Amino acid sequence: MEPKAFIYTSAVLYGVSAFHYLLYLLFRKEKLAVVGLYSARFGFLTNLFGLLLEVFNGGTVTLFTPKGAFLIFSLTLVSVFLYFSTKHKLSLSGAFLMPWATLFSILSCVSSGAPKTELPVGIVGVVHIVSAFFGYSAFMFSAILSVIYLIFERHLKRKKFSIFFFKLPSLTKLESIIYTSITVGFVFITISMFVGAVWSEELFGTYWSWHPKQVATLISWFTYAGIIHLYLYGNWKGKRICYLSILGFSIILLNFLGVNLLSKKDVHSFKG
Amino acid sequence: MGDLKLCCLGLSHKTAPVSVREKFAFKGEGLEEALLKLNSMEGVDECMILSTCNRVEIYFTSRSANPFKDPISFLQEVKGATLDELNSFFYRKVDRDAVRHGFYVASSLDSLVVGEPQIVGQFKDAFFTAKELGTVGTVLCRFCETALKVSKRVRTETGISKNAVSISFAAVELAKKIFGDLRGTKVAIVGAGEMAELAVKHLITNGASDVFVVNRTLERARALAEEFGGKPYPLTELASVLKLSDIVISSTGAPGYVITKDLVEGALKSRGGRPIFLIDIAVPRDIEPEVDSLDGVYLYDIDDLQQVVEANIKERLREAEVAKEIIEDYVERFIKWMRELEIAPLIAELKQKAEEIRREVLEKRLHKLNLTPEQEAEVENITRIIINKLLHQPITSVKKKAVEESQNQVVQIFREIFGLGKE
């Protein structure tokens, strides 16, 4: 079976979901959010099948291609979104998050699925890659929620009673979801780092080799460790945790863009 | 005998002033007597009366060509209604309009405050009273049960009852938007006023745990604190109270600002990033407006709270539009059921007539054919099948037409074609 059909379908479904969530933002009709949610759920399933078929047809090495990476990114992002939005009734976040999931799944449609070098990925590699993307997705979700928090807070200050006022939980609740999402991301990124070191030892005979990706990830890890520390012990709460979360995600983005998309030499690079 | 009609004759806050509503209200035993009297009238088959402080409505079914004649003379007799009053304050609704109106009323779409919850209870009471007295039958029972079902769906599926529409509840709602769960939040009340007291009571009901009462005179503070189970403080200790409080409601009669920016800034430093919500319901204001520029401080004055209420009302109206879509579906289903109910005896009559003709013909002719019992049974079957097949189309059509068009006409044509209802 060809994974192509599933990958294209998930891009379309995510697009439908994003479109409905954006309309929900404009018109506040609950039905729109329901369509958004169900399209995201079905998109998640086709995304998962697409990814599994890719791996089944081409082996785990396909995860190490741009196509595989974007497939995992959209899948993990939507799974984080579905988890939090269902648990905390955060339909509104769909308008901010699903366009990104759509973008990533479109990128997976147009990206190359041919591996640059045949690396023995194995279980260790799969855990490393998948947990890294779960980490990125959780951080991205916390950054998106931080933007929503900042808008909502501003509206409360300015006495503006918009959809943010009517359809969001309290500021305190949002803050706690942002923090939870950050800790979830931190756990995954930590797992990814450790497993990555083990994998590096298997492949290159060394746990740590100061590769740009390793350095960038270490910086991200320290940044988030700092954010969690400041939140717990430095009372950096409310708007401050939001700014920090956005800052943290910009570092992740630089890490991803800089190393995976722009650098040519590194093993993580998508350029051949 | 004309078609069965469900009608509503009534007045509400939208059509009549309170003095008129008072005059026509039915209460207690008076209501029961009135119901029985109304039910005994010739043109009224089933009836119920919904009487609240904002509306008096008579729902009834009738087959009369002029269905409102009897209920109107009932009102003239029992309440001394004049023609002028009946024409200027009462609305008359029939069938689809009456059903829709009843569903709107039960779902609180027609209430003074859209989404208020009391009306469902009042509607239920009106229905049960009528049911006990036996003045409602198949149609009104089904109508009320559907209305209550619709109202429940509307409340659970739309946000029509959410969002506070009074100033003191708006304060609670805002506090919830900031702190989420109010359990464990600490409230300070500076000065005292009726609205501030009411807001504090709502906050306590919603889980606020500690109440600090600050007043210029400690005596007054003590008296109020006792009422809320809180602690009294003199005005001089305001700074330390601010450090402890999450929600501050101020309503002193002081001419100047009682809570200044410096005071709040000082309090914020020792709060570990926890926000503070200040409600200023005093005129002139108690809290320096610049306080609002501080991070983590949310200051709302009486006008802002009024704005929240207005926004909430708008939101309820927006949700009411969604509710109307839900209701429309039920209106159509109910009308369809009523029409089919009306047409059912006619269809039964047709089937009976066909069966009689079939039997008559078979009895006359069958014995002449000298058939075996098996063959007779087969002929019986064949004739039954022919009749069923022949009647299927007209029955389906008349059911469909009866729902779509003026029923009386369709029924009349149907009767004429098949020669029904004739001796």
Short mmCIF file of C-alpha atoms in Angstrom, two decimals, chain B:
data_model
loop_
_atom_site.label_atom_id
_atom_site.label_comp_id
_atom_site.label_asym_id
_atom_site.label_seq_id
_atom_site.Cartn_x
_atom_site.Cartn_y
_atom_site.Cartn_z
CA MET B 1 -65.75 19.78 13.08
CA GLY B 2 -62.66 21.70 11.99
CA ASP B 3 -58.98 20.76 12.24
CA LEU B 4 -57.28 20.31 15.51
CA LYS B 5 -55.39 23.50 16.41
CA LEU B 6 -52.91 24.23 19.16
CA CYS B 7 -53.24 27.87 20.21
CA CYS B 8 -51.71 30.33 22.60
CA LEU B 9 -53.40 33.42 23.94
CA GLY B 10 -51.22 35.49 26.21
CA LEU B 11 -49.38 38.59 27.24
CA SER B 12 -45.83 39.13 28.46
CA HIS B 13 -43.38 41.83 29.55
CA LYS B 14 -42.91 42.52 25.86
CA THR B 15 -46.54 43.45 25.26
CA ALA B 16 -47.98 44.60 28.58
CA PRO B 17 -46.91 46.78 31.51
CA VAL B 18 -46.65 45.30 34.98
CA SER B 19 -50.03 46.69 36.08
CA VAL B 20 -51.77 44.74 33.32
CA ARG B 21 -49.73 41.59 33.96
CA GLU B 22 -50.71 41.78 37.63
CA LYS B 23 -54.37 42.03 36.75
CA PHE B 24 -54.35 38.90 34.62
CA ALA B 25 -52.07 36.75 36.80
CA PHE B 26 -53.48 33.46 38.13
CA LYS B 27 -52.34 32.17 41.49
CA GLY B 28 -52.86 29.09 43.66
CA GLU B 29 -56.43 27.91 43.91
CA GLY B 30 -57.60 30.66 41.60
CA LEU B 31 -55.51 29.05 38.88
CA GLU B 32 -57.05 25.64 39.44
CA GLU B 33 -60.58 26.99 39.39
CA ALA B 34 -59.84 28.97 36.26
CA LEU B 35 -58.36 25.93 34.52
CA LEU B 36 -61.40 23.82 35.24
CA LYS B 37 -63.72 26.57 34.08
CA LEU B 38 -61.76 27.11 30.88
CA ASN B 39 -61.66 23.38 30.21
CA SER B 40 -65.41 23.12 30.54
CA MET B 41 -65.96 25.56 27.69
CA GLU B 42 -67.19 24.10 24.45
CA GLY B 43 -64.49 25.38 22.12
CA VAL B 44 -61.60 24.25 24.34
CA ASP B 45 -60.45 20.62 24.26
CA GLU B 46 -57.31 20.72 26.38
CA CYS B 47 -55.80 23.66 28.22
CA MET B 48 -53.07 24.86 30.57
CA ILE B 49 -52.23 28.26 32.02
CA LEU B 50 -48.70 29.54 32.49
CA SER B 51 -48.73 32.44 34.89
CA THR B 52 -45.47 34.07 36.04
CA CYS B 53 -44.60 37.62 37.01
CA ASN B 54 -43.61 38.34 33.42
CA ARG B 55 -46.26 36.49 31.49
CA VAL B 56 -49.74 35.01 31.49
CA GLU B 57 -50.36 32.52 28.71
CA ILE B 58 -53.16 30.12 27.95
CA TYR B 59 -52.20 27.15 25.80
CA PHE B 60 -55.16 25.21 24.49
CA THR B 61 -56.31 22.97 21.70
CA SER B 62 -59.50 23.53 19.78
CA ARG B 63 -61.40 22.34 16.76
CA SER B 64 -63.55 25.40 16.56
CA ALA B 65 -63.42 27.66 13.49
CA ASN B 66 -62.85 30.60 15.81
CA PRO B 67 -60.65 29.01 18.50
CA PHE B 68 -59.99 32.20 20.52
CA LYS B 69 -63.67 33.01 21.08
CA ASP B 70 -64.09 30.94 24.25
CA PRO B 71 -60.76 31.76 25.94
CA ILE B 72 -61.46 35.44 25.32
CA SER B 73 -64.90 35.31 26.86
CA PHE B 74 -63.32 33.33 29.72
CA LEU B 75 -60.88 36.19 30.34
CA GLN B 76 -63.67 38.73 30.14
CA GLU B 77 -65.68 36.79 32.65
CA VAL B 78 -62.97 35.76 35.10
CA LYS B 79 -60.63 38.76 34.92
CA GLY B 80 -62.98 41.40 33.64
CA ALA B 81 -60.83 41.98 30.53
CA THR B 82 -62.00 44.76 28.26
CA LEU B 83 -61.91 44.50 24.48
CA ASP B 84 -59.37 47.27 24.42
CA GLU B 85 -57.05 45.32 26.74
CA LEU B 86 -57.52 42.12 24.78
CA ASN B 87 -56.64 43.85 21.54
CA SER B 88 -53.70 45.89 22.70
CA PHE B 89 -51.89 43.55 25.14
CA PHE B 90 -52.69 39.98 24.12
CA TYR B 91 -51.08 38.04 21.34
CA ARG B 92 -52.81 35.15 19.61
CA LYS B 93 -50.75 32.38 18.11
CA VAL B 94 -51.91 29.29 16.26
CA ASP B 95 -50.24 25.97 15.41
CA ARG B 96 -46.63 26.38 14.24
CA ASP B 97 -46.40 29.87 15.78
CA ALA B 98 -47.92 28.69 19.04
CA VAL B 99 -45.66 25.65 19.26
CA ARG B 100 -42.57 27.72 18.46
CA HIS B 101 -43.57 30.35 21.00
CA GLY B 102 -44.12 27.71 23.70
CA PHE B 103 -40.71 26.19 23.02
CA TYR B 104 -39.07 29.64 23.10
CA VAL B 105 -40.75 30.39 26.42
CA ALA B 106 -39.71 27.07 28.01
CA SER B 107 -36.15 27.52 26.74
CA SER B 108 -36.07 31.04 28.16
CA LEU B 109 -35.52 32.70 24.77
CA ASP B 110 -38.53 34.93 25.35
CA SER B 111 -37.60 35.89 28.91
CA LEU B 112 -36.67 39.35 30.11
CA VAL B 113 -33.20 38.02 30.84
CA VAL B 114 -32.52 35.52 28.08
CA GLY B 115 -31.32 32.23 29.54
CA GLU B 116 -32.65 32.75 33.09
CA PRO B 117 -33.29 29.35 34.65
CA GLN B 118 -36.54 29.94 36.62
CA ILE B 119 -38.89 29.73 33.65
CA VAL B 120 -38.32 25.97 33.15
CA GLY B 121 -39.56 25.31 36.68
CA GLN B 122 -42.56 27.57 36.19
CA PHE B 123 -43.40 25.88 32.90
CA LYS B 124 -43.11 22.47 34.53
CA ASP B 125 -45.39 23.57 37.41
CA ALA B 126 -48.01 24.88 34.99
CA PHE B 127 -47.95 21.58 33.14
CA PHE B 128 -48.16 19.41 36.27
CA THR B 129 -51.02 21.46 37.72
CA ALA B 130 -52.99 21.03 34.49
CA LYS B 131 -52.10 17.34 34.34
CA GLU B 132 -53.33 16.76 37.90
CA LEU B 133 -56.60 18.47 37.13
CA GLY B 134 -56.91 16.47 33.95
CA THR B 135 -57.17 19.47 31.66
CA VAL B 136 -54.34 18.35 29.39
CA GLY B 137 -54.61 15.39 27.04
CA THR B 138 -52.50 13.73 24.35
CA VAL B 139 -51.60 16.92 22.47
CA LEU B 140 -50.72 19.29 25.30
CA CYS B 141 -48.94 16.52 27.21
CA ARG B 142 -46.74 15.83 24.23
CA PHE B 143 -46.30 19.58 23.67
CA CYS B 144 -45.13 20.20 27.25
CA GLU B 145 -42.88 17.16 27.38
CA THR B 146 -41.25 18.22 24.12
CA ALA B 147 -40.91 21.81 25.37
CA LEU B 148 -39.12 20.59 28.51
CA LYS B 149 -36.88 18.31 26.47
CA VAL B 150 -36.03 21.16 24.08
CA SER B 151 -35.28 23.47 26.96
CA LYS B 152 -32.88 20.95 28.46
CA ARG B 153 -31.09 20.48 25.14
CA VAL B 154 -30.81 24.22 24.68
CA ARG B 155 -29.31 24.66 28.14
CA THR B 156 -26.76 21.89 27.70
CA GLU B 157 -25.81 22.52 24.08
CA THR B 158 -25.65 26.30 24.01
CA GLY B 159 -24.09 28.85 26.34
CA ILE B 160 -27.44 30.58 26.80
CA SER B 161 -27.42 30.29 30.60
CA LYS B 162 -23.72 30.97 31.01
CA ASN B 163 -22.22 34.40 31.59
CA ALA B 164 -23.43 36.59 34.42
CA VAL B 165 -26.04 39.25 33.78
CA SER B 166 -25.90 41.09 37.10
CA ILE B 167 -23.12 43.36 38.32
CA SER B 168 -22.30 41.32 41.42
CA PHE B 169 -22.19 38.05 39.48
CA ALA B 170 -20.10 39.73 36.81
CA ALA B 171 -17.51 40.44 39.51
CA VAL B 172 -17.47 36.75 40.44
CA GLU B 173 -17.18 35.74 36.80
CA LEU B 174 -14.25 38.08 36.25
CA ALA B 175 -12.54 36.71 39.35
CA LYS B 176 -13.00 33.23 37.90
CA LYS B 177 -11.47 34.33 34.58
CA ILE B 178 -8.38 35.42 36.50
CA PHE B 179 -8.01 32.83 39.25
CA GLY B 180 -9.98 29.92 37.85
CA ASP B 181 -11.29 28.04 40.81
CA LEU B 182 -12.06 30.51 43.59
CA ARG B 183 -11.47 27.95 46.33
CA GLY B 184 -8.89 29.30 48.71
CA THR B 185 -8.90 32.84 47.35
CA LYS B 186 -8.83 35.64 49.90
CA VAL B 187 -11.22 38.55 49.64
CA ALA B 188 -10.96 42.02 51.16
CA ILE B 189 -13.90 44.34 51.39
CA VAL B 190 -13.01 47.98 51.95
CA GLY B 191 -15.88 50.12 53.21
CA ALA B 192 -19.34 48.68 52.89
CA GLY B 193 -22.17 48.94 50.48
CA GLU B 194 -25.03 46.73 49.49
CA MET B 195 -23.53 45.70 46.17
CA ALA B 196 -20.11 45.02 47.70
CA GLU B 197 -21.73 42.81 50.33
CA LEU B 198 -23.67 40.94 47.69
CA ALA B 199 -20.53 40.39 45.61
CA VAL B 200 -18.67 39.07 48.68
CA LYS B 201 -21.54 36.68 49.40
CA HIS B 202 -21.36 35.36 45.82
CA LEU B 203 -17.59 35.00 46.12
CA ILE B 204 -17.96 33.01 49.35
CA THR B 205 -20.57 30.76 47.73
CA ASN B 206 -18.07 30.16 44.94
CA GLY B 207 -15.37 29.05 47.33
CA ALA B 208 -13.52 32.17 48.54
CA SER B 209 -12.15 31.17 51.93
CA ASP B 210 -11.01 34.21 53.91
CA VAL B 211 -12.74 37.55 54.13
CA PHE B 212 -11.04 40.67 55.48
CA VAL B 213 -13.24 43.62 56.29
CA VAL B 214 -11.51 46.99 56.32
CA ASN B 215 -13.37 50.01 57.59
CA ARG B 216 -12.64 53.48 58.90
CA THR B 217 -14.44 52.54 62.12
CA LEU B 218 -13.42 49.22 63.58
CA GLU B 219 -16.88 48.74 65.10
CA ARG B 220 -18.55 48.68 61.72
CA ALA B 221 -15.78 46.42 60.38
CA ARG B 222 -16.40 44.01 63.24
CA ALA B 223 -20.15 43.87 62.63
CA LEU B 224 -19.66 43.13 58.93
CA ALA B 225 -16.86 40.65 59.53
CA GLU B 226 -19.14 38.70 61.84
CA GLU B 227 -21.70 38.44 59.08
CA PHE B 228 -19.18 36.89 56.67
CA GLY B 229 -17.18 34.96 59.26
CA GLY B 230 -14.18 37.16 58.42
CA LYS B 231 -11.61 39.33 60.19
CA PRO B 232 -12.01 43.07 60.87
CA TYR B 233 -9.24 45.60 60.19
CA PRO B 234 -9.01 49.37 60.61
CA LEU B 235 -8.27 51.44 57.49
CA THR B 236 -4.74 52.07 58.74
CA GLU B 237 -3.88 48.43 58.13
CA LEU B 238 -5.03 48.50 54.52
CA ALA B 239 -1.48 47.97 53.20
CA SER B 240 -1.01 44.69 55.02
CA VAL B 241 -4.49 43.50 54.07
CA LEU B 242 -3.73 44.19 50.37
CA LYS B 243 -0.69 41.93 50.57
CA LEU B 244 -2.88 39.04 51.68
CA SER B 245 -5.86 39.57 49.38
CA ASP B 246 -6.48 38.20 45.89
CA ILE B 247 -9.74 40.04 45.35
CA VAL B 248 -10.39 43.51 46.74
CA ILE B 249 -13.81 45.14 46.62
CA SER B 250 -13.83 48.78 47.54
CA SER B 251 -16.89 50.88 48.19
CA THR B 252 -16.12 53.56 50.77
CA GLY B 253 -17.74 56.97 50.75
CA ALA B 254 -14.33 58.67 50.86
CA PRO B 255 -13.90 61.75 48.66
CA GLY B 256 -10.38 60.83 47.48
CA TYR B 257 -8.47 57.68 46.52
CA VAL B 258 -8.19 55.17 49.35
CA ILE B 259 -6.11 52.63 47.43
CA THR B 260 -3.20 54.27 45.64
CA LYS B 261 -0.74 52.98 43.07
CA ASP B 262 2.10 52.96 45.64
CA LEU B 263 0.04 50.91 48.04
CA VAL B 264 -0.77 48.27 45.41
CA GLU B 265 2.79 48.25 44.08
CA GLY B 266 4.02 47.52 47.59
CA ALA B 267 1.50 44.72 48.01
CA LEU B 268 2.44 43.14 44.66
CA LYS B 269 6.07 42.75 45.67
CA SER B 270 5.23 40.34 48.45
CA ARG B 271 2.67 38.34 46.45
CA GLY B 272 5.13 36.16 44.52
CA GLY B 273 3.71 36.92 41.11
CA ARG B 274 0.12 36.12 42.09
CA PRO B 275 -2.27 38.57 40.42
CA ILE B 276 -4.64 40.86 42.28
CA PHE B 277 -8.16 41.72 41.20
CA LEU B 278 -9.53 45.07 42.32
CA ILE B 279 -13.17 46.03 42.04
CA ASP B 280 -14.02 49.66 42.60
CA ILE B 281 -17.73 50.16 43.01
CA ALA B 282 -17.52 53.49 44.80
CA VAL B 283 -18.55 56.79 43.27
CA PRO B 284 -16.37 58.87 43.46
CA ARG B 285 -13.82 56.15 42.88
CA ASP B 286 -11.71 54.69 45.70
CA ILE B 287 -8.87 53.24 43.66
CA GLU B 288 -6.39 55.35 41.75
CA PRO B 289 -6.91 54.52 38.03
CA GLU B 290 -3.11 54.34 37.44
CA VAL B 291 -3.12 51.14 39.47
CA ASP B 292 -4.36 49.41 36.32
CA SER B 293 -1.03 50.04 34.58
CA LEU B 294 0.72 47.68 37.02
CA ASP B 295 1.51 44.19 35.81
CA GLY B 296 -0.64 41.47 37.34
CA VAL B 297 -3.27 43.95 38.50
CA TYR B 298 -6.79 43.92 37.11
CA LEU B 299 -8.83 46.95 38.05
CA TYR B 300 -12.52 47.12 37.22
CA ASP B 301 -14.84 49.97 38.15
CA ILE B 302 -18.62 50.01 38.10
CA ASP B 303 -18.76 51.03 34.42
CA ASP B 304 -16.42 48.20 33.46
CA LEU B 305 -18.61 45.71 35.29
CA GLN B 306 -21.61 47.11 33.47
CA GLN B 307 -19.70 46.51 30.24
CA VAL B 308 -19.13 42.89 31.23
CA VAL B 309 -22.85 42.50 31.82
CA GLU B 310 -23.65 44.02 28.43
CA ALA B 311 -21.12 41.81 26.67
CA ASN B 312 -22.57 38.78 28.45
CA ILE B 313 -26.08 39.68 27.35
CA LYS B 314 -24.84 39.98 23.77
CA GLU B 315 -23.17 36.60 24.10
CA ARG B 316 -26.41 35.07 25.38
CA LEU B 317 -28.28 36.53 22.42
CA ARG B 318 -25.67 35.08 20.11
CA GLU B 319 -26.19 31.68 21.73
CA ALA B 320 -29.96 32.19 21.44
CA GLU B 321 -29.55 32.10 17.66
CA VAL B 322 -28.01 28.63 17.95
CA ALA B 323 -30.88 27.66 20.26
CA LYS B 324 -33.42 28.81 17.68
CA GLU B 325 -31.95 26.38 15.14
CA ILE B 326 -32.34 23.52 17.61
CA ILE B 327 -35.91 24.56 18.43
CA GLU B 328 -37.00 24.88 14.79
CA ASP B 329 -36.25 21.23 14.26
CA TYR B 330 -38.50 20.25 17.19
CA VAL B 331 -41.28 22.58 16.01
CA GLU B 332 -41.38 20.83 12.65
CA ARG B 333 -41.39 17.39 14.25
CA PHE B 334 -44.17 18.35 16.61
CA ILE B 335 -46.37 19.79 13.86
CA LYS B 336 -45.81 16.65 11.81
CA TRP B 337 -46.83 14.49 14.76
CA MET B 338 -49.96 16.59 15.32
CA ARG B 339 -51.00 16.34 11.68
CA GLU B 340 -50.45 12.62 11.61
CA LEU B 341 -52.41 12.29 14.82
CA GLU B 342 -55.23 14.16 13.16
CA ILE B 343 -55.15 12.02 10.04
CA ALA B 344 -54.86 8.68 11.88
CA PRO B 345 -58.63 8.08 12.41
CA LEU B 346 -59.25 8.87 8.75
CA ILE B 347 -56.70 6.31 7.61
CA ALA B 348 -58.11 3.73 10.00
CA GLU B 349 -61.56 4.43 8.57
CA LEU B 350 -60.31 3.94 5.01
CA LYS B 351 -58.61 0.67 5.86
CA GLN B 352 -61.73 -0.56 7.60
CA LYS B 353 -63.90 0.39 4.66
CA ALA B 354 -61.63 -1.42 2.21
CA GLU B 355 -61.61 -4.49 4.43
CA GLU B 356 -65.42 -4.46 4.66
CA ILE B 357 -65.79 -4.25 0.85
CA ARG B 358 -63.29 -7.05 0.40
CA ARG B 359 -65.10 -9.33 2.87
CA GLU B 360 -68.49 -8.52 1.43
CA VAL B 361 -67.43 -9.34 -2.13
CA LEU B 362 -65.60 -12.51 -1.11
CA GLU B 363 -68.49 -13.79 0.94
CA LYS B 364 -70.88 -13.30 -1.97
CA ARG B 365 -68.68 -14.78 -4.68
CA LEU B 366 -66.30 -17.24 -3.14
CA HIS B 367 -68.69 -20.08 -2.48
CA LYS B 368 -69.81 -20.08 -6.16
CA LEU B 369 -66.33 -21.03 -7.28
CA ASN B 370 -66.09 -24.36 -5.46
CA LEU B 371 -62.48 -23.88 -4.44
CA THR B 372 -60.42 -26.09 -2.16
CA PRO B 373 -59.60 -24.58 1.27
CA GLU B 374 -56.03 -23.91 0.10
CA GLN B 375 -57.25 -22.08 -2.99
CA GLU B 376 -59.70 -20.05 -0.88
CA ALA B 377 -56.90 -19.03 1.42
CA GLU B 378 -54.82 -17.98 -1.57
CA VAL B 379 -57.66 -15.84 -2.97
CA GLU B 380 -58.05 -14.24 0.48
CA ASN B 381 -54.35 -13.43 0.42
CA ILE B 382 -54.38 -12.05 -3.10
CA THR B 383 -57.29 -9.72 -2.40
CA ARG B 384 -55.61 -8.48 0.79
CA ILE B 385 -52.39 -7.81 -1.09
CA ILE B 386 -54.25 -5.92 -3.83
CA ILE B 387 -55.99 -3.70 -1.29
CA ASN B 388 -52.82 -3.01 0.66
CA LYS B 389 -50.89 -2.14 -2.47
CA LEU B 390 -53.68 0.04 -3.76
CA LEU B 391 -54.07 1.96 -0.50
CA HIS B 392 -50.37 2.39 0.20
CA GLN B 393 -49.89 5.34 -2.15
CA PRO B 394 -52.96 7.40 -1.15
CA ILE B 395 -52.18 6.88 2.56
CA THR B 396 -48.56 7.95 2.16
CA SER B 397 -49.63 10.96 0.09
CA VAL B 398 -52.31 12.13 2.47
CA LYS B 399 -49.87 11.86 5.41
CA LYS B 400 -47.34 13.93 3.51
CA LYS B 401 -49.87 16.48 2.28
CA ALA B 402 -51.44 16.83 5.69
CA VAL B 403 -48.09 17.92 7.11
CA GLU B 404 -47.31 20.28 4.24
CA GLU B 405 -50.59 21.99 3.48
CA SER B 406 -53.77 23.26 5.04
CA GLN B 407 -55.00 20.06 6.50
CA ASN B 408 -58.68 20.72 6.35
CA GLN B 409 -58.67 20.91 2.56
CA VAL B 410 -56.61 17.77 2.09
CA VAL B 411 -58.73 15.81 4.52
CA GLN B 412 -61.89 17.01 2.80
CA ILE B 413 -60.68 15.94 -0.64
CA PHE B 414 -59.54 12.61 0.77
CA ARG B 415 -62.91 12.05 2.39
CA GLU B 416 -64.72 12.89 -0.82
CA ILE B 417 -62.58 10.69 -3.05
CA PHE B 418 -63.02 7.62 -0.87
CA GLY B 419 -66.49 8.46 0.33
CA LEU B 420 -65.49 8.39 3.98
CA GLY B 421 -67.41 9.69 6.98
CA LYS B 422 -70.77 9.22 5.26
CA GLU B 423 -73.56 7.22 6.80
#
